[in-house]
CSV table of N, CA and C and ligand atoms in Angstrom, one decimal:
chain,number,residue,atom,x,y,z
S,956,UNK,N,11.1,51.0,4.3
S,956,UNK,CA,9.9,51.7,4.7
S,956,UNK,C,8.9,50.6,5.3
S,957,UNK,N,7.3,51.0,6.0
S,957,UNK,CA,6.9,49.9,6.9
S,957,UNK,C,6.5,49.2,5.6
S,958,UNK,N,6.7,47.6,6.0
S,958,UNK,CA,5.6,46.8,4.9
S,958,UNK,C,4.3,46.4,5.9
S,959,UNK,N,3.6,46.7,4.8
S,959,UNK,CA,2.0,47.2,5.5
S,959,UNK,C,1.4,45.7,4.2
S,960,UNK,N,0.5,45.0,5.2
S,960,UNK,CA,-0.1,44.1,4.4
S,960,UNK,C,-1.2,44.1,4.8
S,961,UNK,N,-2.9,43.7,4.4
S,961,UNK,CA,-4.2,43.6,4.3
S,961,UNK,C,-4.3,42.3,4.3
S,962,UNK,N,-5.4,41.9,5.1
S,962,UNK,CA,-5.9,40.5,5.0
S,962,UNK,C,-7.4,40.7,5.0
S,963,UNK,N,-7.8,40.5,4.1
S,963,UNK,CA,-9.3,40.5,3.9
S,963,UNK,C,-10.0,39.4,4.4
S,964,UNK,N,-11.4,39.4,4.4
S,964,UNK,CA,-12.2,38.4,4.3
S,964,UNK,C,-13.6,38.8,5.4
S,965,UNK,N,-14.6,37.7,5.0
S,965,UNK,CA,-16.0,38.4,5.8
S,965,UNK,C,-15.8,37.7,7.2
S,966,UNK,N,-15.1,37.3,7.6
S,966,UNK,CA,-14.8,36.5,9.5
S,966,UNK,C,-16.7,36.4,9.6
S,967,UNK,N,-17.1,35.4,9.2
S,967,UNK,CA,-18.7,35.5,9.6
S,967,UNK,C,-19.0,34.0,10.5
S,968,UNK,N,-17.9,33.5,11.5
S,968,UNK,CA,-17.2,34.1,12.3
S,968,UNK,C,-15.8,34.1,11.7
S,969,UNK,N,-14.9,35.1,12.7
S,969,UNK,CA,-13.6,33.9,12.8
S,969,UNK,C,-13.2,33.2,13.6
S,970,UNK,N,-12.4,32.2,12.7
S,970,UNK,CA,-11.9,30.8,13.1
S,970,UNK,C,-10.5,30.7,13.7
S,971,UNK,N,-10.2,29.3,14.1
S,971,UNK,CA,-8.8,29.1,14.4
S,971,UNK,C,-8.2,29.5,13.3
S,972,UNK,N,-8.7,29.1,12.1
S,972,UNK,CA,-7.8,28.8,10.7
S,972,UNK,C,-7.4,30.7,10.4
S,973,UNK,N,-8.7,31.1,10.4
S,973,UNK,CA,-8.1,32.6,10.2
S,973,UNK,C,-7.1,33.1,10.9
S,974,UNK,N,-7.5,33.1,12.2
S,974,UNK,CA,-6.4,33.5,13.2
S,974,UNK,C,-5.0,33.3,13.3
S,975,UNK,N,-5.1,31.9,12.3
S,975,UNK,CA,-3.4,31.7,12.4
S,975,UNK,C,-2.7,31.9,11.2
S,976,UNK,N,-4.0,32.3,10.2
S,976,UNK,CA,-3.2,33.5,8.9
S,976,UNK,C,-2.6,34.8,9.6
S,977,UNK,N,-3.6,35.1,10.3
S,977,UNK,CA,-3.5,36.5,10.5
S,977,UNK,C,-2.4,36.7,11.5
S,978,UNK,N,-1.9,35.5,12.3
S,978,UNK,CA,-0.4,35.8,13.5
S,978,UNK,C,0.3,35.3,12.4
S,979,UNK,N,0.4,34.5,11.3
S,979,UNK,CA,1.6,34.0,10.6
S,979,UNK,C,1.8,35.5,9.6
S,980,UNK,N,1.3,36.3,8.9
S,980,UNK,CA,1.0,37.4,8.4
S,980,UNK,C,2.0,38.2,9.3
S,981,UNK,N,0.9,38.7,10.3
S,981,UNK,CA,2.0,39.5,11.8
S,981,UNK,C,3.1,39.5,12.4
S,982,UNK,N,4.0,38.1,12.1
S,982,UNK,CA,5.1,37.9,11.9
S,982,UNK,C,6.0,38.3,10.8
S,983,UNK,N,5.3,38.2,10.0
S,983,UNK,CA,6.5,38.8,8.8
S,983,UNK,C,6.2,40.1,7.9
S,984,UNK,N,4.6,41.0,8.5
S,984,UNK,CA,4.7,42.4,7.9
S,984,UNK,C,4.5,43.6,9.0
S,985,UNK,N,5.1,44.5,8.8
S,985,UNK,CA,5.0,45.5,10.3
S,985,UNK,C,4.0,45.8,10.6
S,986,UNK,N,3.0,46.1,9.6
S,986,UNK,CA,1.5,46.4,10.1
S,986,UNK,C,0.8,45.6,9.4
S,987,UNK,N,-0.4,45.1,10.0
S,987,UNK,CA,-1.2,44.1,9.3
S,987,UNK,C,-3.0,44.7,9.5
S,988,UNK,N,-3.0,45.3,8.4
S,988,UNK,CA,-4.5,45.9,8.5
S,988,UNK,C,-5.4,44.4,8.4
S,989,UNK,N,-7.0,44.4,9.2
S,989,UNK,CA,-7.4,42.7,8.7
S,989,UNK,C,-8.7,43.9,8.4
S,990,UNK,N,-8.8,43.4,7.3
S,990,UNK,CA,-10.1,44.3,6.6
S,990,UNK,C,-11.6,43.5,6.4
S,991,UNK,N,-12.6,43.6,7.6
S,991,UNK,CA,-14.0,42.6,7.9
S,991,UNK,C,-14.3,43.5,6.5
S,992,UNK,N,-14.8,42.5,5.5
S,992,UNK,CA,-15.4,42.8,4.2
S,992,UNK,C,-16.8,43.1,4.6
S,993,UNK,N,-17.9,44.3,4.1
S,993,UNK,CA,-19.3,44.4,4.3
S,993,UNK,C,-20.0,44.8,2.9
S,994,UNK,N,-19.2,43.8,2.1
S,994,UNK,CA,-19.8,43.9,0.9
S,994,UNK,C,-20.4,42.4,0.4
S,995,UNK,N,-20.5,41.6,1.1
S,995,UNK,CA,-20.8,40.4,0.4
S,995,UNK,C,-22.9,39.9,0.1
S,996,UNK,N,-22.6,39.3,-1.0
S,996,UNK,CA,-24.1,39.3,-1.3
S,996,UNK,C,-25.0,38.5,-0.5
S,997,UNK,N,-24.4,37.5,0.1
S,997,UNK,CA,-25.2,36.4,1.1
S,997,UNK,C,-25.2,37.1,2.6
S,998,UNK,N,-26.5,37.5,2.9
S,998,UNK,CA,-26.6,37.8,4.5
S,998,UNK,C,-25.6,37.2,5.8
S,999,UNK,N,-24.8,37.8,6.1
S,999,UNK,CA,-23.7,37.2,7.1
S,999,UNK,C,-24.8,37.4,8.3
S,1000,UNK,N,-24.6,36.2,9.6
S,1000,UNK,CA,-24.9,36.0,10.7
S,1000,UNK,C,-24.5,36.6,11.6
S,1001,UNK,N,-23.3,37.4,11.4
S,1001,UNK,CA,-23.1,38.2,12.2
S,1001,UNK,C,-22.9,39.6,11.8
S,1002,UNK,N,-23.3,40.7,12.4
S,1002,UNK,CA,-23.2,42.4,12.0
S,1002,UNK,C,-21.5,42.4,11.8
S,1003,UNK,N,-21.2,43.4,11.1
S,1003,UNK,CA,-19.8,43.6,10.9
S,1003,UNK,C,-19.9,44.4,11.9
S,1004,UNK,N,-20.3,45.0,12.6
S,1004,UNK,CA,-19.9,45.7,13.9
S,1004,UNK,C,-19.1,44.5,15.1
S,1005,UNK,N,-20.2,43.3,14.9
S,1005,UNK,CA,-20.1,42.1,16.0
S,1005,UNK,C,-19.1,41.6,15.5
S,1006,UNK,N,-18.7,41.0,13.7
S,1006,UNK,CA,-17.4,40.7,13.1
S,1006,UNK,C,-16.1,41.2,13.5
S,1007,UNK,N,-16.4,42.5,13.9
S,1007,UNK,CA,-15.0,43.3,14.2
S,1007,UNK,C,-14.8,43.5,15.4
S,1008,UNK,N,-15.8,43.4,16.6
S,1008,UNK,CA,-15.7,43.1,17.9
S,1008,UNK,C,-14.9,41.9,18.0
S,1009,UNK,N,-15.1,40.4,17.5
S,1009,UNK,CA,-14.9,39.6,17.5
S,1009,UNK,C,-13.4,39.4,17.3
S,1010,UNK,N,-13.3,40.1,16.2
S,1010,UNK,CA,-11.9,39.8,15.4
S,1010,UNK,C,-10.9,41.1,16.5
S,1011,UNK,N,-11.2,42.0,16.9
S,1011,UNK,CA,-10.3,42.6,17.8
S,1011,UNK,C,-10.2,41.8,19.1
S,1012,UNK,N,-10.7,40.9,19.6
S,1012,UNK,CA,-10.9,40.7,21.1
S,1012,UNK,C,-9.7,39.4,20.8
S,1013,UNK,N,-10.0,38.5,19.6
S,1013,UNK,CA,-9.4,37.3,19.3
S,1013,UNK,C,-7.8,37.7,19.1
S,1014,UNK,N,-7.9,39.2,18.4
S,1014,UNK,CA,-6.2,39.7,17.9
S,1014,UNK,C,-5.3,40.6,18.7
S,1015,UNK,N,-6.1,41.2,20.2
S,1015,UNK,CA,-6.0,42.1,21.4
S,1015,UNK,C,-4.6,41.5,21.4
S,1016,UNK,N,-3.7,40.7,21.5
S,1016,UNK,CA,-2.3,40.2,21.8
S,1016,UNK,C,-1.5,40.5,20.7
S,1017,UNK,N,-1.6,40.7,19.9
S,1017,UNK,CA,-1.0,41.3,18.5
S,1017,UNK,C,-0.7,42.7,18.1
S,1018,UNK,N,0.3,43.4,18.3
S,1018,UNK,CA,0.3,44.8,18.7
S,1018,UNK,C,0.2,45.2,17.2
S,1019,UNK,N,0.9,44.8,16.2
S,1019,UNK,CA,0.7,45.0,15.2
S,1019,UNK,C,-0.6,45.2,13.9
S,1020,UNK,N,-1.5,44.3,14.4
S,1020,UNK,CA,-2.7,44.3,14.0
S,1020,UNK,C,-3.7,45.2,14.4
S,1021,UNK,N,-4.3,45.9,12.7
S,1021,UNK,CA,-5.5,46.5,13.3
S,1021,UNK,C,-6.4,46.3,12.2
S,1022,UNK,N,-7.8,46.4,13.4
S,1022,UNK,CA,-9.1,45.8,12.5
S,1022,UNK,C,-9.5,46.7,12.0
S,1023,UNK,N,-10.4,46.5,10.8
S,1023,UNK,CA,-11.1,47.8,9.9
S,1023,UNK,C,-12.0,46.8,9.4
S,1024,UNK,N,-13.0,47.7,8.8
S,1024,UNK,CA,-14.2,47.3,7.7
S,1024,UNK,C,-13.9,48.1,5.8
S,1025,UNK,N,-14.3,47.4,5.6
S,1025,UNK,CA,-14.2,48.0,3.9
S,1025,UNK,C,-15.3,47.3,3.2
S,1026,UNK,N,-15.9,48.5,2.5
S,1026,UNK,CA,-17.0,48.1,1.7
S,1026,UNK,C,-17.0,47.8,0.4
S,1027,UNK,N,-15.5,48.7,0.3
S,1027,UNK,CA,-15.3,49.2,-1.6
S,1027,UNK,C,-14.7,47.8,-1.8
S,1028,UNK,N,-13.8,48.5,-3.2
S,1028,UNK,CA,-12.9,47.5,-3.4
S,1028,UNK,C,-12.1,47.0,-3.2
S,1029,UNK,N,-11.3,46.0,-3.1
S,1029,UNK,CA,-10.2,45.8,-2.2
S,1029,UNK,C,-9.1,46.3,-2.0
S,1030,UNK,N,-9.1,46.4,-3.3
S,1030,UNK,CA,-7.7,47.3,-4.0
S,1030,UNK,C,-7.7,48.8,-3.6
S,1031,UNK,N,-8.7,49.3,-3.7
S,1031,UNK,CA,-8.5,50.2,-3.4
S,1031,UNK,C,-8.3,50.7,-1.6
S,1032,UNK,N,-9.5,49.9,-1.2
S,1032,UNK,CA,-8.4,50.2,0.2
S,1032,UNK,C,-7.4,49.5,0.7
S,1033,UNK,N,-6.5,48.3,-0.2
S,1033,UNK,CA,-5.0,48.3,0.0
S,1033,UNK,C,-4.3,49.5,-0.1
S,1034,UNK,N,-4.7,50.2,-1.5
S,1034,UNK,CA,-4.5,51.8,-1.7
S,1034,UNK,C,-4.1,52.8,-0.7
S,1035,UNK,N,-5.1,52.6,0.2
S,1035,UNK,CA,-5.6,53.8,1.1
S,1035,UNK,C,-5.0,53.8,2.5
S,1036,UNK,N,-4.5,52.4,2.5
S,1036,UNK,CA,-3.5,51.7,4.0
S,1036,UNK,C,-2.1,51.7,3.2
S,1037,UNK,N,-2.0,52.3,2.1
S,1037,UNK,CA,-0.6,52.1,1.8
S,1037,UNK,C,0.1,50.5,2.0
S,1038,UNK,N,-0.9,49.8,1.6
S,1038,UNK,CA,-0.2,48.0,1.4
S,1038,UNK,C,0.1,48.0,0.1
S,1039,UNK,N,1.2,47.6,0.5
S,1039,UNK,CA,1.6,46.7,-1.2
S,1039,UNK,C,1.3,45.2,-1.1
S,1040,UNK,N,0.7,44.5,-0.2
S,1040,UNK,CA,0.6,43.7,0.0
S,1040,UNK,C,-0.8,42.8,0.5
S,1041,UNK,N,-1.6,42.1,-0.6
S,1041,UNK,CA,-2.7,41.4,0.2
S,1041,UNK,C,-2.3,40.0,0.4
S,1042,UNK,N,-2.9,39.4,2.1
S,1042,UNK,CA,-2.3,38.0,1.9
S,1042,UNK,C,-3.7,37.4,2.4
S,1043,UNK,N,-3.6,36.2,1.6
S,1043,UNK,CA,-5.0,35.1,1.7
S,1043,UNK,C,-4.4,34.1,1.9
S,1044,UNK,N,-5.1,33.3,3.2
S,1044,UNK,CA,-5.1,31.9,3.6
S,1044,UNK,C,-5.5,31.2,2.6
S,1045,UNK,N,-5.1,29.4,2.4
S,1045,UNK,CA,-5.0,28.7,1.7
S,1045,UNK,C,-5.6,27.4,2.3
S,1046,UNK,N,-6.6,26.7,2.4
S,1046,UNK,CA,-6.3,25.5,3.1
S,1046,UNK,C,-6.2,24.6,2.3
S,1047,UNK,N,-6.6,24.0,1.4
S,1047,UNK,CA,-7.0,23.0,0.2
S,1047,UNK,C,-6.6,23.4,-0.6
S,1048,UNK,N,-6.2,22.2,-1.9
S,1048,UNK,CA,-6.5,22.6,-3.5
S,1048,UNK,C,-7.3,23.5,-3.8
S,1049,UNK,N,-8.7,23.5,-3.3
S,1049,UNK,CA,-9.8,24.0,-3.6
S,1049,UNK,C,-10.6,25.3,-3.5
S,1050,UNK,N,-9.7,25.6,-2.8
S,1050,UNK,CA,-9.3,27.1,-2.7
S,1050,UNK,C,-8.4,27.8,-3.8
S,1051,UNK,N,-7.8,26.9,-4.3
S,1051,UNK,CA,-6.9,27.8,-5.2
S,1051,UNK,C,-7.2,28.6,-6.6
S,1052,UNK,N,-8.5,28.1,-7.2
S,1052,UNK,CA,-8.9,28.4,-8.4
S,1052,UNK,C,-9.6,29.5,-8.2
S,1053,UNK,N,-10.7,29.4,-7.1
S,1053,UNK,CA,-11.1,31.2,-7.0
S,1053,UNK,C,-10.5,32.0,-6.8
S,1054,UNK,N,-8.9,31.6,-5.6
S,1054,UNK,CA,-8.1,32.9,-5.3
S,1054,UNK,C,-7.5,33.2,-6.6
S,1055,UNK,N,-7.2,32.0,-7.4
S,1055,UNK,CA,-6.4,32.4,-8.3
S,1055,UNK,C,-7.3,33.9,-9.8
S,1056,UNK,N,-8.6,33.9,-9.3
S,1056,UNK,CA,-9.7,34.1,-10.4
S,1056,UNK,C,-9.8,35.5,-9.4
S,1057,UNK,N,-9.7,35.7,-7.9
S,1057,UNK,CA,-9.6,37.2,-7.9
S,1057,UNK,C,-8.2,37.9,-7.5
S,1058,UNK,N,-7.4,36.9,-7.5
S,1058,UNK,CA,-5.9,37.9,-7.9
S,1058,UNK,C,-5.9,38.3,-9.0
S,1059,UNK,N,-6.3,37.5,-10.1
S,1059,UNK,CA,-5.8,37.7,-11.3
S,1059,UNK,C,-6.6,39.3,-12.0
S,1060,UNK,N,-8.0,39.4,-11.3
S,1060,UNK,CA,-8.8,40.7,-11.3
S,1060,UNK,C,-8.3,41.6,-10.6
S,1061,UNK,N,-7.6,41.4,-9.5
S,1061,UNK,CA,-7.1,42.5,-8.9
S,1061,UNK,C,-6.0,42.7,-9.4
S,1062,UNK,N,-4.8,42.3,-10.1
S,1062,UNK,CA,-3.8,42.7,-10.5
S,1062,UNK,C,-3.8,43.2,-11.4
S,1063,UNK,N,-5.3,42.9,-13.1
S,1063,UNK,CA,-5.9,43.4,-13.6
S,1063,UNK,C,-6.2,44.8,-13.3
S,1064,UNK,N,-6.8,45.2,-12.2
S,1064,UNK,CA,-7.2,46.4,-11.6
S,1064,UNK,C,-6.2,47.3,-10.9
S,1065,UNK,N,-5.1,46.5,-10.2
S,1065,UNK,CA,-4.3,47.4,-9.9
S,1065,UNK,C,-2.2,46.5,-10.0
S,1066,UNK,N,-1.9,46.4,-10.7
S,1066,UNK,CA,-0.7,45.6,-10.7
S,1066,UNK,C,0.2,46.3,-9.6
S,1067,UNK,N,0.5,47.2,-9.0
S,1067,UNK,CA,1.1,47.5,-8.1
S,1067,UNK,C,0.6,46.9,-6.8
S,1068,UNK,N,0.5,46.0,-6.4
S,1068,UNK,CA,-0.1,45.5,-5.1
S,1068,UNK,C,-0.1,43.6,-5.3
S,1069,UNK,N,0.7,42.8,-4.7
S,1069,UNK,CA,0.9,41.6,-4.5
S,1069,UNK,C,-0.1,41.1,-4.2
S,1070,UNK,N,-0.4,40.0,-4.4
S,1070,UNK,CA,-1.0,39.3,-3.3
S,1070,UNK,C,-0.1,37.7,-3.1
S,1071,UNK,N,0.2,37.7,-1.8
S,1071,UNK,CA,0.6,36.5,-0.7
S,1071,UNK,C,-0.3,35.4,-0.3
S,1072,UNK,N,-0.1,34.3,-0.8
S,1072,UNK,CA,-0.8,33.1,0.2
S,1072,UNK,C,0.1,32.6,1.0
S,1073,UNK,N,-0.4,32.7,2.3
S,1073,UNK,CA,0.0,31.8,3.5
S,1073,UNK,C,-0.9,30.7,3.6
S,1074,UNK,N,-0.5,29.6,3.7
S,1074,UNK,CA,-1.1,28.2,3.7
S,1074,UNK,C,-1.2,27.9,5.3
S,1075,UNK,N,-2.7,27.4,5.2
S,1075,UNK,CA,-3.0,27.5,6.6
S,1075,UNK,C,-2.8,25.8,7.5
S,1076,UNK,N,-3.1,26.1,8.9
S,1076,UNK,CA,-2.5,24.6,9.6
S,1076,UNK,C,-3.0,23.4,9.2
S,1077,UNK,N,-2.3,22.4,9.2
S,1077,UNK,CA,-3.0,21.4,8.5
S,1077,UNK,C,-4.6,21.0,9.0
S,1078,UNK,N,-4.4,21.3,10.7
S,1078,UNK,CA,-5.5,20.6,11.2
S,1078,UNK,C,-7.0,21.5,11.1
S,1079,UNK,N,-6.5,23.0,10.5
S,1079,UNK,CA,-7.5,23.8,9.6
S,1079,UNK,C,-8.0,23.7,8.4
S,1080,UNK,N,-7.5,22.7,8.0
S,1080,UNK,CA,-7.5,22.6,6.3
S,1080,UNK,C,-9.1,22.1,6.1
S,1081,UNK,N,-10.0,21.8,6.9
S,1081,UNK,CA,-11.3,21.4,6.6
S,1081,UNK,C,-12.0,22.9,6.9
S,1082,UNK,N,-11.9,23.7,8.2
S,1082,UNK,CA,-12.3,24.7,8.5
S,1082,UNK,C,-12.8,25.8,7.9
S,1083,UNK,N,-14.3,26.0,7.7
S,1083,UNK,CA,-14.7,27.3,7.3
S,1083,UNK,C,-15.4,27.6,8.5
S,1084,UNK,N,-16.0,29.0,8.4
S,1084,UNK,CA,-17.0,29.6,9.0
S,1084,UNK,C,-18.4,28.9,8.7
S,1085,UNK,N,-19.0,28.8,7.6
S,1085,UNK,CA,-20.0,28.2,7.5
S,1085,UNK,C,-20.0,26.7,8.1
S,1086,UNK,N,-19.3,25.8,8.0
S,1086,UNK,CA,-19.1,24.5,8.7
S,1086,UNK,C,-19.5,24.8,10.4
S,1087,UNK,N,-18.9,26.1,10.7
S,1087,UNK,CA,-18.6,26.4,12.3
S,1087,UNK,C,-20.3,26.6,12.1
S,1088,UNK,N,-21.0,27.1,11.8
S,1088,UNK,CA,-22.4,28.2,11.9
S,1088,UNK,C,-23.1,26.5,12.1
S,1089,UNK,N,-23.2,25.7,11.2
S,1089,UNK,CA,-23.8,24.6,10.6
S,1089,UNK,C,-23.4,24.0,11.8
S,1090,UNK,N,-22.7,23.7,12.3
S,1090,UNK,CA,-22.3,22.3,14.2
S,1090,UNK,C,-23.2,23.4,14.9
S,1091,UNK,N,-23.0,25.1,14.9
S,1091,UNK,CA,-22.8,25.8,16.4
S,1091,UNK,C,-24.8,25.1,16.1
S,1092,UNK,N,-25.5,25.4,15.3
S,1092,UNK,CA,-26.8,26.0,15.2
S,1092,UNK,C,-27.3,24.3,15.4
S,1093,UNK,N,-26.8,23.3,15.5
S,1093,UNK,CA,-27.3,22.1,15.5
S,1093,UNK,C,-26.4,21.1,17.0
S,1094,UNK,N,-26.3,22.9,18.1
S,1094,UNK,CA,-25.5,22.0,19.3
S,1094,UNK,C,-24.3,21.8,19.5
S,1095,UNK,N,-23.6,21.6,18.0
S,1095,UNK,CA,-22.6,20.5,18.1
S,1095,UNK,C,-21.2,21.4,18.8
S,1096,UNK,N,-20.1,20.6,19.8
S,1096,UNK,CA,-19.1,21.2,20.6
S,1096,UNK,C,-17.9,22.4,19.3
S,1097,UNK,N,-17.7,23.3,19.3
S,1097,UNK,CA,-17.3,24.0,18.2
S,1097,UNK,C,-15.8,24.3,19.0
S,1098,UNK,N,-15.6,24.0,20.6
S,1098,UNK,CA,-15.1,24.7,20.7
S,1098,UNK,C,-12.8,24.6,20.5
S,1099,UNK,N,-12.9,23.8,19.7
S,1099,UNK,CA,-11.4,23.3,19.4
S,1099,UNK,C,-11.7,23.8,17.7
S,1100,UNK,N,-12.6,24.8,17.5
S,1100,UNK,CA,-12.6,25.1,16.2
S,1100,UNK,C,-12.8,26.7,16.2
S,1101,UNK,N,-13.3,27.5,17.2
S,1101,UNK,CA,-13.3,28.9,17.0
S,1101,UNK,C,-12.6,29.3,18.5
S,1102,UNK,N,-12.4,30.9,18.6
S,1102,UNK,CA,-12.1,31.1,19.8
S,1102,UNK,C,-13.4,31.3,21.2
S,1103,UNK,N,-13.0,30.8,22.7
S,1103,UNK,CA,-14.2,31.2,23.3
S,1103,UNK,C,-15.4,32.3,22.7
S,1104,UNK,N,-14.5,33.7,22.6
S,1104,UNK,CA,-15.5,34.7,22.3
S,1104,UNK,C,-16.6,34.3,21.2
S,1105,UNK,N,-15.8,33.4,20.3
S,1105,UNK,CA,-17.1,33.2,19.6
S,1105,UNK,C,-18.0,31.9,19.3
S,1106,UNK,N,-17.4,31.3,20.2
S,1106,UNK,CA,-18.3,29.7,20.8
S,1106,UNK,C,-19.5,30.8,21.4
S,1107,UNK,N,-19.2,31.8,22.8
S,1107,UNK,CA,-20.5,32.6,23.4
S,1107,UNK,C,-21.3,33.1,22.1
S,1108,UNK,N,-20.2,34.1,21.2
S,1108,UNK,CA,-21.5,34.6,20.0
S,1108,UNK,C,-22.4,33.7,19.5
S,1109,UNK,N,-21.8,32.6,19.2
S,1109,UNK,CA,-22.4,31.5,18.3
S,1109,UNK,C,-24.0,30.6,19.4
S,1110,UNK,N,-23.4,30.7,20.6
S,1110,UNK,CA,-24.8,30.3,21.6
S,1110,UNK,C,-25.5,31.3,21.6
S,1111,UNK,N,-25.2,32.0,22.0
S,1111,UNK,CA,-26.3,33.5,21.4
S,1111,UNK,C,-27.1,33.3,20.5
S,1112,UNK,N,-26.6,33.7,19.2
S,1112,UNK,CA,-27.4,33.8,18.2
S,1112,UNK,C,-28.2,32.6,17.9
S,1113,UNK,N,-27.8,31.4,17.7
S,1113,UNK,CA,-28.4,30.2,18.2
S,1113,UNK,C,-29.1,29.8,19.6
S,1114,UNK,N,-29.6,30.3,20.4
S,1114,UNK,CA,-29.9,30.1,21.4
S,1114,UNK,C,-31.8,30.0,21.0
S,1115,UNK,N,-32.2,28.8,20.6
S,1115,UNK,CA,-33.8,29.0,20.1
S,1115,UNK,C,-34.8,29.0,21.8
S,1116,UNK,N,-34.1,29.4,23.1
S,1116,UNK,CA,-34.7,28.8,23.9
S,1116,UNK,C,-35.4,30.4,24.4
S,1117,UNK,N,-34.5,31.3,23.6
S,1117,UNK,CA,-34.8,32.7,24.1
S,1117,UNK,C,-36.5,33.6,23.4
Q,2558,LIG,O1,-13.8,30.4,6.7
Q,2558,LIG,C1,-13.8,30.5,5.4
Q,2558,LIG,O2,-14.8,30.5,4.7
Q,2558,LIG,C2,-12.4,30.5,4.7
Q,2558,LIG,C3,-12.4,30.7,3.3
Q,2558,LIG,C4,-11.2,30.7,2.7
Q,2558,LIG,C5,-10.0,30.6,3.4
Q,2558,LIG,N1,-8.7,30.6,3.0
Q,2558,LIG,N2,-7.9,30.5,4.1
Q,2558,LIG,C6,-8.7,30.4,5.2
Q,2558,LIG,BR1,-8.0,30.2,6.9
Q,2558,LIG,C7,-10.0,30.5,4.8
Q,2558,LIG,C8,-11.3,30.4,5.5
């Protein structure tokens, strides 16, 4: 039957690093839902409308991929896409203790549903979004760290000359 996997996360923006969870993912599950999270407590920079614009334009070459939003819980709309499968990027050690603190709640909540880490490129392993927000808004060249489309979002919204 299809294996259908979820890749969560708030892309506030996305990055190289995500992007290459999300084609390494796409390679090995037949549909790959990527679910822009709009539940998080810290004000994201970018609207999940713009998040998901973003994240479609960057994944347009990926036939298998499709973008969505989710508000609820995760699990549950793993549920609702019929995934048995959530997979989270890895770059660092340091990442591993929180993922490991909300698999452990989500399998708590729903044990029928995996979650996969795919370990991301070495040369992403420093890469977040907030790092990218923090260079774009102080000038600095971002562009060997996000995709064009969102080097333009990122002068946009930073743009203090407007
Ligand atoms: O951009 C972030 O904040 C972020 C967080 C956690 C992450 N795990 N794997 C990847 Br790629 C990744 C990216």
């Amino acid at each position: 039957s299809e294996k259908i996997a979820v890749v969560p996360g708030s892309f506030d923006p996305v990055t190289f690093g995500h992007l290459d969870i999300i084609k390494r993912a796409a390679d090995v599950f037949d549909t790959v839902y990527v679910a822009v999270l709009n539940n998080s407590s810290k004000r994201p920079l970018f609207s999940v409308e713009e998040r998901m614009a973003l994240m479609a334009e960057v994944t347009k070459t990926l036939p298998n991929v499709r973008i969505e939003s989710s508000s609820g819980l995760l699990i549950d709309y793993a549920k609702e896409k019929k995934a048995k499968a959530i997979v989270r990027g890895l770059r660092a050690v340091s990442d591993f203790e929180y993922e490991m603190q909300i698999t452990s709640m989500n399998r708590f909540l729903d044990e029928t549903i995996e979650t996969f880490f795919i370990m991301t490129k070495n040369q992403y392993s420093f890469l977040s979004s907030s790092i990218v927000k923090e260079v774009a808004k102080y000038g600095g060249d971002v562009r060997e760290l996000v995709p064009v489309c969102v080097v333009a979002a990122l002068k946009e919204k930073y743009d203090f000359t407007k």
